GROMACS .gro file of C-alpha atoms in nm:
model
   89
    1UNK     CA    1   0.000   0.000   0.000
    2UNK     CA    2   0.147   0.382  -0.094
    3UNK     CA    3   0.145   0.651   0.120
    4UNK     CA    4  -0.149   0.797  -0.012
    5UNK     CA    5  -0.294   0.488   0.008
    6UNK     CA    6  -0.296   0.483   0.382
    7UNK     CA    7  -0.318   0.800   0.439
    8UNK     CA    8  -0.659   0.781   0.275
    9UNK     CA    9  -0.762   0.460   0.439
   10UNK     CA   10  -0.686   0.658   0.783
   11UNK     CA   11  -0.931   0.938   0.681
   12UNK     CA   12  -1.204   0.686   0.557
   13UNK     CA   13  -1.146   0.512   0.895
   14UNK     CA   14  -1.188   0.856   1.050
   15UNK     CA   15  -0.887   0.857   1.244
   16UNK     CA   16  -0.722   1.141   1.167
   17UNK     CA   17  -0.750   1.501   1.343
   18UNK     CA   18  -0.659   1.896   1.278
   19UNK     CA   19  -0.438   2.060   1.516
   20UNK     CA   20  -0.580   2.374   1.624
   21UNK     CA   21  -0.367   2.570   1.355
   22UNK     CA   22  -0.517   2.346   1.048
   23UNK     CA   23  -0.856   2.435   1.156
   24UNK     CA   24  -0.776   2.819   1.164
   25UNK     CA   25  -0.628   2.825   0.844
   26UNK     CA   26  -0.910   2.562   0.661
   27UNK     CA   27  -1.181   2.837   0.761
   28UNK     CA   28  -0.956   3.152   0.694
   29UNK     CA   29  -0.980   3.002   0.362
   30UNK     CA   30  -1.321   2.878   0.344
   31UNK     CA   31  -1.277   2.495   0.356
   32UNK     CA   32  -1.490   2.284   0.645
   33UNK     CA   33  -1.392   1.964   0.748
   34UNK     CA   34  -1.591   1.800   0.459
   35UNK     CA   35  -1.329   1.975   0.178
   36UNK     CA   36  -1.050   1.866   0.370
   37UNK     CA   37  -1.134   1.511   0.406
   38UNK     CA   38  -1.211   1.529   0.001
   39UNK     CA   39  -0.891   1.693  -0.066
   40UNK     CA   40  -0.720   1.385   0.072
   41UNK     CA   41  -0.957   1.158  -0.077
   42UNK     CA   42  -0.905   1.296  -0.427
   43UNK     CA   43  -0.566   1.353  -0.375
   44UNK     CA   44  -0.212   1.329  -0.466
   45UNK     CA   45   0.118   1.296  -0.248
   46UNK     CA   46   0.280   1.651  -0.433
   47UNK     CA   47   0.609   1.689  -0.149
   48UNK     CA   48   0.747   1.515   0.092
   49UNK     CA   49   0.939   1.605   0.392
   50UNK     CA   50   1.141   1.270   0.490
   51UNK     CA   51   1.325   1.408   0.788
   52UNK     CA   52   0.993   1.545   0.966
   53UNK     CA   53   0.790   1.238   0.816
   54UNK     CA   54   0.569   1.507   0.657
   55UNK     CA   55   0.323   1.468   0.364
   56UNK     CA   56   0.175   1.753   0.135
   57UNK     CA   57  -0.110   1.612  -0.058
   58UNK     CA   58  -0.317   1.811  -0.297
   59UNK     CA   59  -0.696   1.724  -0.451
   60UNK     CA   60  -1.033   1.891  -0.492
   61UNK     CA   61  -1.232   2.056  -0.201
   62UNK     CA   62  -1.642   2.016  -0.235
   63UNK     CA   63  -1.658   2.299  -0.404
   64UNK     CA   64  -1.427   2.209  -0.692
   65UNK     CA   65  -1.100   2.473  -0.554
   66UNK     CA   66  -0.754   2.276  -0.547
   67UNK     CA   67  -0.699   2.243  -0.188
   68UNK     CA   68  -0.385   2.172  -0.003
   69UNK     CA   69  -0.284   1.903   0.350
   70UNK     CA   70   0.005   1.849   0.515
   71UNK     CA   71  -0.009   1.564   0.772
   72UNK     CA   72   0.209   1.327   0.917
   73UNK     CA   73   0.130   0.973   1.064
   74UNK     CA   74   0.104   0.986   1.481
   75UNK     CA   75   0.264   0.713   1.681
   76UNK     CA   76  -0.095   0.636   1.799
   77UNK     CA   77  -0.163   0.552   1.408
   78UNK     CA   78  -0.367   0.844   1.328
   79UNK     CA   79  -0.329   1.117   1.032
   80UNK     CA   80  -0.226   1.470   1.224
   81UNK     CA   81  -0.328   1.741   0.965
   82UNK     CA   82  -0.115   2.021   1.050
   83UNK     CA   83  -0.223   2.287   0.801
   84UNK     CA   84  -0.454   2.362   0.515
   85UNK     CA   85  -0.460   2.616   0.245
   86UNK     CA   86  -0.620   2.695  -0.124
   87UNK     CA   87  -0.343   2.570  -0.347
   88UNK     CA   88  -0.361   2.863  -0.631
   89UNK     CA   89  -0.136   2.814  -0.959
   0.00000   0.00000   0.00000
């Protein structure tokens, strides 16, 4: 299985969670939990950050916009989505 490939099994599962700054940023941009779950659901692994263990994966929000994750896999086994943002060409 890829790393998207879990990462997306994780979200299906529902075990994943936004830190406090994720959440702040999804809404300063207009995304609800609902885009962001999409966005990894529809999404791509686009940069990786192997010394953190970081992920940046970009898809489709509800709404059609390109959104943007990073996460990062949790000891406990969960997805930790540290920020979001509208990924804009």
């Amino acid at each position: 299985m890829s790393r998207i490939q879990e990462i997306q099994a994780l979200i299906r599962y529902g075990l994943y969670y936004l830190t406090e700054h994720a959440d702040e940023e999804a809404m300063i941009d207009g995304f609800n939990i609902y885009d962001v779950e999409n966005g990894i659901l529809t999404g791509k692994i686009r940069r990786t950050w192997p010394k953190e263990k970081k992920y940046g994966v970009v898809g489709i929000s509800i709404d059609g916009r390109i959104i943007g994750v990073v996460c990062r896999f949790t000891r406990s086994g969960k997805v930790r989505v540290i920020t979001v943002y509208e990924d804009k060409p």
